[in-house]
Amino acid sequence: MDRLQLPATLDQLEPARQFIMDAAERAGVPMASQVKLDLVLEEALVNVIHHAYGDAGGTMELRCLERVHNGQRLFVAEIRDRGPSFDPFDAKPPDLDADLDDRPVGGLGIHFIRQMADDAGWRRENDENVLHLGFALGPVLE
Amino acid sequence: MEFVTEPHGDALAIKVSGRMDAVTAPEFEQACQKQIEAGARKIVTDLSGLEYISSAGLRSILATAKKLKGVGGEIRFCGLSGMVQEVFSVSGFASMFKIHDTLSDALGG
């Protein structure tokens, strides 16, 4: 398993992205899924960077692994932080039909994660928030 | 991310290329803000060179659209493809805004 710990700051977005995208490429994640991973990864990282810690700041840890889920081999990127327990999937889905005046600025990141990852979830483990993003290696089993 | 602005009559075309992510999206918003302050009311954003956009990019677009609407202006888009088109579609932005195939389509009508 590859892992990397970084300060949870916006200037670490690019090195964090490089680390995960390189691992995804090595694992053989199909190109179409790499594009989706790129997006949902940013959404997950930015959530941690903006919300996990107050002004004190903190770190985020990235892990890349492979797992079999429902008979499907997955590449899994985990994003871990030590902030207060927070399940991003608790958030109310955004109103996609709202017009310009009523559209809140935000709330779309978790929607993209739900829509675009082949598997995604949150768990609390050893005082850490663990968000995982899974993408199928090989054809997706229905 | 890079942008090139070009006046077309009463409209201003902004061609955006590269990646519009959490780091670069504020640059787009600031550039548009400057143009609105300078009097731009009809902005056509050509996304044909844009490789990537995240929710941070959409947030900058939404903020710009709201500012333009507040001064009686409008933002339109053209040249969406690949993941940019998918992100517009999954977010509902594709139905909220006027989207055209080409810059000349977006400038007309």
PDB file of C-alpha atoms in Angstrom:
ATOM      1  CA  MET A   1       0.000   0.000   0.000  1.00  0.00           C
ATOM      2  CA  ASP A   2       1.253   3.480  -0.936  1.00  0.00           C
ATOM      3  CA  ARG A   3       0.732   6.259   1.565  1.00  0.00           C
ATOM      4  CA  LEU A   4       1.596   9.931   1.822  1.00  0.00           C
ATOM      5  CA  GLN A   5       1.007  12.466   4.572  1.00  0.00           C
ATOM      6  CA  LEU A   6       0.713  16.151   3.696  1.00  0.00           C
ATOM      7  CA  PRO A   7      -0.356  19.401   5.346  1.00  0.00           C
ATOM      8  CA  ALA A   8      -4.068  19.966   4.677  1.00  0.00           C
ATOM      9  CA  THR A   9      -3.519  23.152   2.681  1.00  0.00           C
ATOM     10  CA  LEU A  10      -4.534  24.194  -0.813  1.00  0.00           C
ATOM     11  CA  ASP A  11      -0.952  24.340  -2.058  1.00  0.00           C
ATOM     12  CA  GLN A  12      -0.736  20.581  -1.429  1.00  0.00           C
ATOM     13  CA  LEU A  13      -3.605  19.837  -3.812  1.00  0.00           C
ATOM     14  CA  GLU A  14      -1.261  19.277  -6.757  1.00  0.00           C
ATOM     15  CA  PRO A  15       1.233  16.945  -5.008  1.00  0.00           C
ATOM     16  CA  ALA A  16      -1.703  15.028  -3.502  1.00  0.00           C
ATOM     17  CA  ARG A  17      -3.257  14.705  -6.949  1.00  0.00           C
ATOM     18  CA  GLN A  18       0.026  13.580  -8.514  1.00  0.00           C
ATOM     19  CA  PHE A  19       0.468  10.899  -5.871  1.00  0.00           C
ATOM     20  CA  ILE A  20      -3.000   9.393  -6.359  1.00  0.00           C
ATOM     21  CA  MET A  21      -3.138   9.757 -10.142  1.00  0.00           C
ATOM     22  CA  ASP A  22       0.269   8.112 -10.570  1.00  0.00           C
ATOM     23  CA  ALA A  23      -0.862   5.203  -8.387  1.00  0.00           C
ATOM     24  CA  ALA A  24      -4.136   4.908 -10.351  1.00  0.00           C
ATOM     25  CA  GLU A  25      -2.251   4.784 -13.629  1.00  0.00           C
ATOM     26  CA  ARG A  26       0.141   2.119 -12.291  1.00  0.00           C
ATOM     27  CA  ALA A  27      -2.817   0.073 -11.011  1.00  0.00           C
ATOM     28  CA  GLY A  28      -4.388   0.152 -14.481  1.00  0.00           C
ATOM     29  CA  VAL A  29      -7.453   2.318 -13.801  1.00  0.00           C
ATOM     30  CA  PRO A  30      -9.059   2.853 -17.243  1.00  0.00           C
ATOM     31  CA  MET A  31      -8.533   6.321 -18.748  1.00  0.00           C
ATOM     32  CA  ALA A  32     -12.255   7.227 -18.601  1.00  0.00           C
ATOM     33  CA  SER A  33     -12.246   6.449 -14.869  1.00  0.00           C
ATOM     34  CA  GLN A  34      -9.006   8.370 -14.288  1.00  0.00           C
ATOM     35  CA  VAL A  35     -10.792  11.511 -15.506  1.00  0.00           C
ATOM     36  CA  LYS A  36     -13.561  10.909 -12.942  1.00  0.00           C
ATOM     37  CA  LEU A  37     -11.080  10.075 -10.195  1.00  0.00           C
ATOM     38  CA  ASP A  38      -9.262  13.345 -10.900  1.00  0.00           C
ATOM     39  CA  LEU A  39     -12.494  15.256 -10.257  1.00  0.00           C
ATOM     40  CA  VAL A  40     -13.836  13.414  -7.201  1.00  0.00           C
ATOM     41  CA  LEU A  41     -10.372  13.411  -5.640  1.00  0.00           C
ATOM     42  CA  GLU A  42     -10.215  17.211  -5.814  1.00  0.00           C
ATOM     43  CA  GLU A  43     -13.685  17.432  -4.291  1.00  0.00           C
ATOM     44  CA  ALA A  44     -12.681  15.160  -1.393  1.00  0.00           C
ATOM     45  CA  LEU A  45      -9.341  16.900  -0.787  1.00  0.00           C
ATOM     46  CA  VAL A  46     -10.815  20.399  -0.911  1.00  0.00           C
ATOM     47  CA  ASN A  47     -13.466  19.358   1.647  1.00  0.00           C
ATOM     48  CA  VAL A  48     -10.722  18.282   4.031  1.00  0.00           C
ATOM     49  CA  ILE A  49      -8.553  21.325   3.310  1.00  0.00           C
ATOM     50  CA  HIS A  50     -11.424  23.774   3.900  1.00  0.00           C
ATOM     51  CA  HIS A  51     -13.415  22.069   6.634  1.00  0.00           C
ATOM     52  CA  ALA A  52     -11.520  19.405   8.604  1.00  0.00           C
ATOM     53  CA  TYR A  53      -9.534  21.761  10.800  1.00  0.00           C
ATOM     54  CA  GLY A  54     -10.006  25.268  12.126  1.00  0.00           C
ATOM     55  CA  ASP A  55      -7.280  27.875  11.964  1.00  0.00           C
ATOM     56  CA  ALA A  56      -4.892  25.517  13.743  1.00  0.00           C
ATOM     57  CA  GLY A  57      -4.570  23.429  10.585  1.00  0.00           C
ATOM     58  CA  GLY A  58      -3.641  19.770  10.383  1.00  0.00           C
ATOM     59  CA  THR A  59      -2.599  17.002   8.063  1.00  0.00           C
ATOM     60  CA  MET A  60      -4.225  14.692   5.574  1.00  0.00           C
ATOM     61  CA  GLU A  61      -3.070  11.214   4.736  1.00  0.00           C
ATOM     62  CA  LEU A  62      -3.545   9.556   1.377  1.00  0.00           C
ATOM     63  CA  ARG A  63      -3.535   5.816   0.859  1.00  0.00           C
ATOM     64  CA  CYS A  64      -3.868   3.824  -2.333  1.00  0.00           C
ATOM     65  CA  LEU A  65      -4.912   0.199  -2.226  1.00  0.00           C
ATOM     66  CA  GLU A  66      -6.709  -2.472  -4.168  1.00  0.00           C
ATOM     67  CA  ARG A  67      -9.743  -4.277  -2.835  1.00  0.00           C
ATOM     68  CA  VAL A  68     -12.382  -6.700  -4.055  1.00  0.00           C
ATOM     69  CA  HIS A  69     -15.919  -5.412  -3.497  1.00  0.00           C
ATOM     70  CA  ASN A  70     -18.948  -7.481  -4.615  1.00  0.00           C
ATOM     71  CA  GLY A  71     -16.681  -9.551  -6.839  1.00  0.00           C
ATOM     72  CA  GLN A  72     -15.260  -6.427  -8.466  1.00  0.00           C
ATOM     73  CA  ARG A  73     -11.582  -5.541  -8.231  1.00  0.00           C
ATOM     74  CA  LEU A  74     -11.274  -1.865  -7.270  1.00  0.00           C
ATOM     75  CA  PHE A  75      -8.544   0.727  -7.050  1.00  0.00           C
ATOM     76  CA  VAL A  76      -9.254   2.624  -3.843  1.00  0.00           C
ATOM     77  CA  ALA A  77      -7.954   6.041  -2.822  1.00  0.00           C
ATOM     78  CA  GLU A  78      -8.424   6.864   0.854  1.00  0.00           C
ATOM     79  CA  ILE A  79      -8.282  10.403   2.226  1.00  0.00           C
ATOM     80  CA  ARG A  80      -7.825  10.536   5.990  1.00  0.00           C
ATOM     81  CA  ASP A  81      -8.000  13.491   8.361  1.00  0.00           C
ATOM     82  CA  ARG A  82      -7.953  13.892  12.142  1.00  0.00           C
ATOM     83  CA  GLY A  83     -10.659  16.539  12.345  1.00  0.00           C
ATOM     84  CA  PRO A  84     -13.959  16.110  14.236  1.00  0.00           C
ATOM     85  CA  SER A  85     -16.139  13.230  13.068  1.00  0.00           C
ATOM     86  CA  PHE A  86     -17.932  14.311   9.888  1.00  0.00           C
ATOM     87  CA  ASP A  87     -19.802  12.170   7.380  1.00  0.00           C
ATOM     88  CA  PRO A  88     -20.012  14.166   4.139  1.00  0.00           C
ATOM     89  CA  PHE A  89     -22.665  11.771   2.803  1.00  0.00           C
ATOM     90  CA  ASP A  90     -25.077  13.101   5.444  1.00  0.00           C
ATOM     91  CA  ALA A  91     -25.367  16.317   3.433  1.00  0.00           C
ATOM     92  CA  LYS A  92     -28.678  17.022   1.724  1.00  0.00           C
ATOM     93  CA  PRO A  93     -28.414  16.576  -2.067  1.00  0.00           C
ATOM     94  CA  PRO A  94     -28.261  19.900  -3.939  1.00  0.00           C
ATOM     95  CA  ASP A  95     -31.336  21.102  -5.844  1.00  0.00           C
ATOM     96  CA  LEU A  96     -30.137  20.629  -9.420  1.00  0.00           C
ATOM     97  CA  ASP A  97     -33.251  22.229 -10.875  1.00  0.00           C
ATOM     98  CA  ALA A  98     -32.986  25.500  -8.947  1.00  0.00           C
ATOM     99  CA  ASP A  99     -32.613  28.543 -11.172  1.00  0.00           C
ATOM    100  CA  LEU A 100     -29.767  31.017 -10.959  1.00  0.00           C
ATOM    101  CA  ASP A 101     -31.271  33.124  -8.153  1.00  0.00           C
ATOM    102  CA  ASP A 102     -31.905  30.152  -5.873  1.00  0.00           C
ATOM    103  CA  ARG A 103     -28.747  28.168  -6.588  1.00  0.00           C
ATOM    104  CA  PRO A 104     -26.571  27.992  -3.493  1.00  0.00           C
ATOM    105  CA  VAL A 105     -22.877  28.492  -4.179  1.00  0.00           C
ATOM    106  CA  GLY A 106     -21.589  25.052  -3.222  1.00  0.00           C
ATOM    107  CA  GLY A 107     -22.794  21.573  -2.278  1.00  0.00           C
ATOM    108  CA  LEU A 108     -21.855  19.988  -5.584  1.00  0.00           C
ATOM    109  CA  GLY A 109     -18.638  18.244  -4.547  1.00  0.00           C
ATOM    110  CA  ILE A 110     -20.287  15.401  -2.659  1.00  0.00           C
ATOM    111  CA  HIS A 111     -22.861  15.094  -5.456  1.00  0.00           C
ATOM    112  CA  PHE A 112     -20.045  14.475  -7.949  1.00  0.00           C
ATOM    113  CA  ILE A 113     -18.526  11.860  -5.636  1.00  0.00           C
ATOM    114  CA  ARG A 114     -21.871  10.035  -5.399  1.00  0.00           C
ATOM    115  CA  GLN A 115     -22.435  10.191  -9.147  1.00  0.00           C
ATOM    116  CA  MET A 116     -18.994   9.473 -10.520  1.00  0.00           C
ATOM    117  CA  ALA A 117     -17.117   7.081  -8.245  1.00  0.00           C
ATOM    118  CA  ASP A 118     -17.822   3.367  -8.754  1.00  0.00           C
ATOM    119  CA  ASP A 119     -17.792   3.031  -4.960  1.00  0.00           C
ATOM    120  CA  ALA A 120     -17.490   5.707  -2.287  1.00  0.00           C
ATOM    121  CA  GLY A 121     -18.035   5.895   1.446  1.00  0.00           C
ATOM    122  CA  TRP A 122     -17.055   7.327   4.787  1.00  0.00           C
ATOM    123  CA  ARG A 123     -16.096   5.701   8.056  1.00  0.00           C
ATOM    124  CA  ARG A 124     -14.660   6.799  11.401  1.00  0.00           C
ATOM    125  CA  GLU A 125     -11.595   4.775  12.344  1.00  0.00           C
ATOM    126  CA  ASN A 126      -9.059   5.447  15.103  1.00  0.00           C
ATOM    127  CA  ASP A 127     -10.169   9.086  15.486  1.00  0.00           C
ATOM    128  CA  GLU A 128      -9.840   9.635  11.760  1.00  0.00           C
ATOM    129  CA  ASN A 129     -12.361  10.464   9.068  1.00  0.00           C
ATOM    130  CA  VAL A 130     -11.726   8.040   6.219  1.00  0.00           C
ATOM    131  CA  LEU A 131     -13.286   8.854   2.872  1.00  0.00           C
ATOM    132  CA  HIS A 132     -12.713   6.271   0.180  1.00  0.00           C
ATOM    133  CA  LEU A 133     -13.107   6.582  -3.566  1.00  0.00           C
ATOM    134  CA  GLY A 134     -13.175   3.322  -5.511  1.00  0.00           C
ATOM    135  CA  PHE A 135     -12.850   2.753  -9.245  1.00  0.00           C
ATOM    136  CA  ALA A 136     -13.233  -0.554 -11.035  1.00  0.00           C
ATOM    137  CA  LEU A 137     -10.199  -2.248 -12.498  1.00  0.00           C
ATOM    138  CA  GLY A 138     -11.528  -3.951 -15.600  1.00  0.00           C
ATOM    139  CA  PRO A 139     -15.159  -3.977 -16.724  1.00  0.00           C
ATOM    140  CA  VAL A 140     -17.770  -2.851 -14.176  1.00  0.00           C
ATOM    141  CA  LEU A 141     -19.968  -5.730 -12.999  1.00  0.00           C
ATOM    142  CA  GLU A 142     -23.642  -4.791 -12.826  1.00  0.00           C
TER     143      GLU A 142
ATOM    144  CA  MET B   1      -5.364  27.974 -16.575  1.00  0.00           C
ATOM    145  CA  GLU B   2      -5.170  30.751 -19.159  1.00  0.00           C
ATOM    146  CA  PHE B   3      -7.733  33.097 -20.596  1.00  0.00           C
ATOM    147  CA  VAL B   4      -7.868  35.341 -23.614  1.00  0.00           C
ATOM    148  CA  THR B   5     -10.527  38.040 -23.885  1.00  0.00           C
ATOM    149  CA  GLU B   6     -11.784  39.395 -27.180  1.00  0.00           C
ATOM    150  CA  PRO B   7     -14.566  41.966 -27.734  1.00  0.00           C
ATOM    151  CA  HIS B   8     -17.274  41.077 -30.274  1.00  0.00           C
ATOM    152  CA  GLY B   9     -19.620  44.044 -30.637  1.00  0.00           C
ATOM    153  CA  ASP B  10     -21.473  44.444 -27.349  1.00  0.00           C
ATOM    154  CA  ALA B  11     -20.284  41.038 -26.134  1.00  0.00           C
ATOM    155  CA  LEU B  12     -17.016  39.952 -24.616  1.00  0.00           C
ATOM    156  CA  ALA B  13     -15.664  36.505 -25.440  1.00  0.00           C
ATOM    157  CA  ILE B  14     -13.439  34.877 -22.826  1.00  0.00           C
ATOM    158  CA  LYS B  15     -11.612  31.785 -24.023  1.00  0.00           C
ATOM    159  CA  VAL B  16     -10.519  29.649 -21.085  1.00  0.00           C
ATOM    160  CA  SER B  17      -7.975  26.860 -21.392  1.00  0.00           C
ATOM    161  CA  GLY B  18      -6.237  24.449 -19.057  1.00  0.00           C
ATOM    162  CA  ARG B  19      -7.653  23.378 -15.686  1.00  0.00           C
ATOM    163  CA  MET B  20     -10.219  25.285 -13.638  1.00  0.00           C
ATOM    164  CA  ASP B  21      -9.753  23.832 -10.165  1.00  0.00           C
ATOM    165  CA  ALA B  22      -9.852  25.038  -6.555  1.00  0.00           C
ATOM    166  CA  VAL B  23      -6.507  26.796  -7.031  1.00  0.00           C
ATOM    167  CA  THR B  24      -7.191  28.519 -10.365  1.00  0.00           C
ATOM    168  CA  ALA B  25     -10.972  29.146 -10.314  1.00  0.00           C
ATOM    169  CA  PRO B  26     -10.692  32.371  -8.270  1.00  0.00           C
ATOM    170  CA  GLU B  27      -8.557  33.819 -11.104  1.00  0.00           C
ATOM    171  CA  PHE B  28     -11.454  33.330 -13.499  1.00  0.00           C
ATOM    172  CA  GLU B  29     -13.874  34.991 -11.103  1.00  0.00           C
ATOM    173  CA  GLN B  30     -11.525  37.942 -10.588  1.00  0.00           C
ATOM    174  CA  ALA B  31     -10.947  38.370 -14.326  1.00  0.00           C
ATOM    175  CA  CYS B  32     -14.705  38.415 -14.938  1.00  0.00           C
ATOM    176  CA  GLN B  33     -15.257  40.786 -12.022  1.00  0.00           C
ATOM    177  CA  LYS B  34     -12.769  43.194 -13.590  1.00  0.00           C
ATOM    178  CA  GLN B  35     -14.554  43.002 -16.948  1.00  0.00           C
ATOM    179  CA  ILE B  36     -17.944  43.599 -15.316  1.00  0.00           C
ATOM    180  CA  GLU B  37     -16.541  46.621 -13.485  1.00  0.00           C
ATOM    181  CA  ALA B  38     -15.192  47.853 -16.827  1.00  0.00           C
ATOM    182  CA  GLY B  39     -18.703  47.638 -18.265  1.00  0.00           C
ATOM    183  CA  ALA B  40     -19.028  44.139 -19.755  1.00  0.00           C
ATOM    184  CA  ARG B  41     -22.637  42.927 -19.619  1.00  0.00           C
ATOM    185  CA  LYS B  42     -22.716  40.041 -22.101  1.00  0.00           C
ATOM    186  CA  ILE B  43     -19.943  37.535 -21.513  1.00  0.00           C
ATOM    187  CA  VAL B  44     -19.526  34.469 -23.719  1.00  0.00           C
ATOM    188  CA  THR B  45     -17.217  31.906 -22.168  1.00  0.00           C
ATOM    189  CA  ASP B  46     -15.555  29.652 -24.724  1.00  0.00           C
ATOM    190  CA  LEU B  47     -14.631  26.426 -22.939  1.00  0.00           C
ATOM    191  CA  SER B  48     -13.317  24.545 -25.981  1.00  0.00           C
ATOM    192  CA  GLY B  49      -9.774  24.644 -24.570  1.00  0.00           C
ATOM    193  CA  LEU B  50     -10.765  23.731 -21.025  1.00  0.00           C
ATOM    194  CA  GLU B  51      -9.561  20.248 -20.050  1.00  0.00           C
ATOM    195  CA  TYR B  52     -10.936  20.061 -16.536  1.00  0.00           C
ATOM    196  CA  ILE B  53     -13.416  21.791 -14.242  1.00  0.00           C
ATOM    197  CA  SER B  54     -14.380  20.969 -10.649  1.00  0.00           C
ATOM    198  CA  SER B  55     -17.126  22.277  -8.372  1.00  0.00           C
ATOM    199  CA  ALA B  56     -14.772  25.125  -7.442  1.00  0.00           C
ATOM    200  CA  GLY B  57     -14.849  26.175 -11.105  1.00  0.00           C
ATOM    201  CA  LEU B  58     -18.635  25.939 -11.177  1.00  0.00           C
ATOM    202  CA  ARG B  59     -18.755  28.054  -8.023  1.00  0.00           C
ATOM    203  CA  SER B  60     -16.759  30.813  -9.760  1.00  0.00           C
ATOM    204  CA  ILE B  61     -19.037  30.599 -12.788  1.00  0.00           C
ATOM    205  CA  LEU B  62     -22.133  30.776 -10.603  1.00  0.00           C
ATOM    206  CA  ALA B  63     -20.797  33.776  -8.673  1.00  0.00           C
ATOM    207  CA  THR B  64     -19.983  35.524 -11.971  1.00  0.00           C
ATOM    208  CA  ALA B  65     -23.416  34.722 -13.420  1.00  0.00           C
ATOM    209  CA  LYS B  66     -25.128  36.148 -10.322  1.00  0.00           C
ATOM    210  CA  LYS B  67     -23.058  39.344 -10.492  1.00  0.00           C
ATOM    211  CA  LEU B  68     -23.853  39.760 -14.186  1.00  0.00           C
ATOM    212  CA  LYS B  69     -27.541  39.176 -13.613  1.00  0.00           C
ATOM    213  CA  GLY B  70     -27.472  41.776 -10.841  1.00  0.00           C
ATOM    214  CA  VAL B  71     -26.358  44.425 -13.346  1.00  0.00           C
ATOM    215  CA  GLY B  72     -28.726  43.290 -16.099  1.00  0.00           C
ATOM    216  CA  GLY B  73     -26.119  41.217 -17.918  1.00  0.00           C
ATOM    217  CA  GLU B  74     -25.814  37.613 -19.006  1.00  0.00           C
ATOM    218  CA  ILE B  75     -23.262  34.817 -19.330  1.00  0.00           C
ATOM    219  CA  ARG B  76     -23.329  32.190 -22.080  1.00  0.00           C
ATOM    220  CA  PHE B  77     -21.125  29.210 -22.816  1.00  0.00           C
ATOM    221  CA  CYS B  78     -19.822  27.415 -25.869  1.00  0.00           C
ATOM    222  CA  GLY B  79     -17.378  24.689 -26.835  1.00  0.00           C
ATOM    223  CA  LEU B  80     -18.115  22.199 -24.046  1.00  0.00           C
ATOM    224  CA  SER B  81     -16.711  18.714 -24.524  1.00  0.00           C
ATOM    225  CA  GLY B  82     -15.510  15.659 -22.619  1.00  0.00           C
ATOM    226  CA  MET B  83     -15.455  15.884 -18.836  1.00  0.00           C
ATOM    227  CA  VAL B  84     -16.389  19.604 -18.874  1.00  0.00           C
ATOM    228  CA  GLN B  85     -19.620  18.723 -20.648  1.00  0.00           C
ATOM    229  CA  GLU B  86     -20.258  15.879 -18.209  1.00  0.00           C
ATOM    230  CA  VAL B  87     -19.682  18.134 -15.184  1.00  0.00           C
ATOM    231  CA  PHE B  88     -22.109  20.726 -16.606  1.00  0.00           C
ATOM    232  CA  SER B  89     -24.639  17.979 -17.153  1.00  0.00           C
ATOM    233  CA  VAL B  90     -24.298  16.198 -13.779  1.00  0.00           C
ATOM    234  CA  SER B  91     -24.463  19.540 -11.912  1.00  0.00           C
ATOM    235  CA  GLY B  92     -27.564  20.802 -13.730  1.00  0.00           C
ATOM    236  CA  PHE B  93     -25.573  23.780 -15.079  1.00  0.00           C
ATOM    237  CA  ALA B  94     -26.284  22.606 -18.631  1.00  0.00           C
ATOM    238  CA  SER B  95     -29.978  23.372 -18.150  1.00  0.00           C
ATOM    239  CA  MET B  96     -29.463  26.536 -16.081  1.00  0.00           C
ATOM    240  CA  PHE B  97     -27.360  28.372 -18.674  1.00  0.00           C
ATOM    241  CA  LYS B  98     -27.450  29.046 -22.397  1.00  0.00           C
ATOM    242  CA  ILE B  99     -25.003  26.601 -23.958  1.00  0.00           C
ATOM    243  CA  HIS B 100     -24.033  26.766 -27.614  1.00  0.00           C
ATOM    244  CA  ASP B 101     -21.863  24.590 -29.836  1.00  0.00           C
ATOM    245  CA  THR B 102     -19.690  27.352 -31.231  1.00  0.00           C
ATOM    246  CA  LEU B 103     -18.626  30.887 -30.340  1.00  0.00           C
ATOM    247  CA  SER B 104     -20.488  32.348 -33.318  1.00  0.00           C
ATOM    248  CA  ASP B 105     -23.692  30.566 -32.229  1.00  0.00           C
ATOM    249  CA  ALA B 106     -23.261  31.958 -28.711  1.00  0.00           C
ATOM    250  CA  LEU B 107     -22.637  35.478 -29.986  1.00  0.00           C
ATOM    251  CA  GLY B 108     -25.732  35.424 -32.193  1.00  0.00           C
ATOM    252  CA  GLY B 109     -29.280  35.313 -30.839  1.00  0.00           C
TER     253      GLY B 109
END
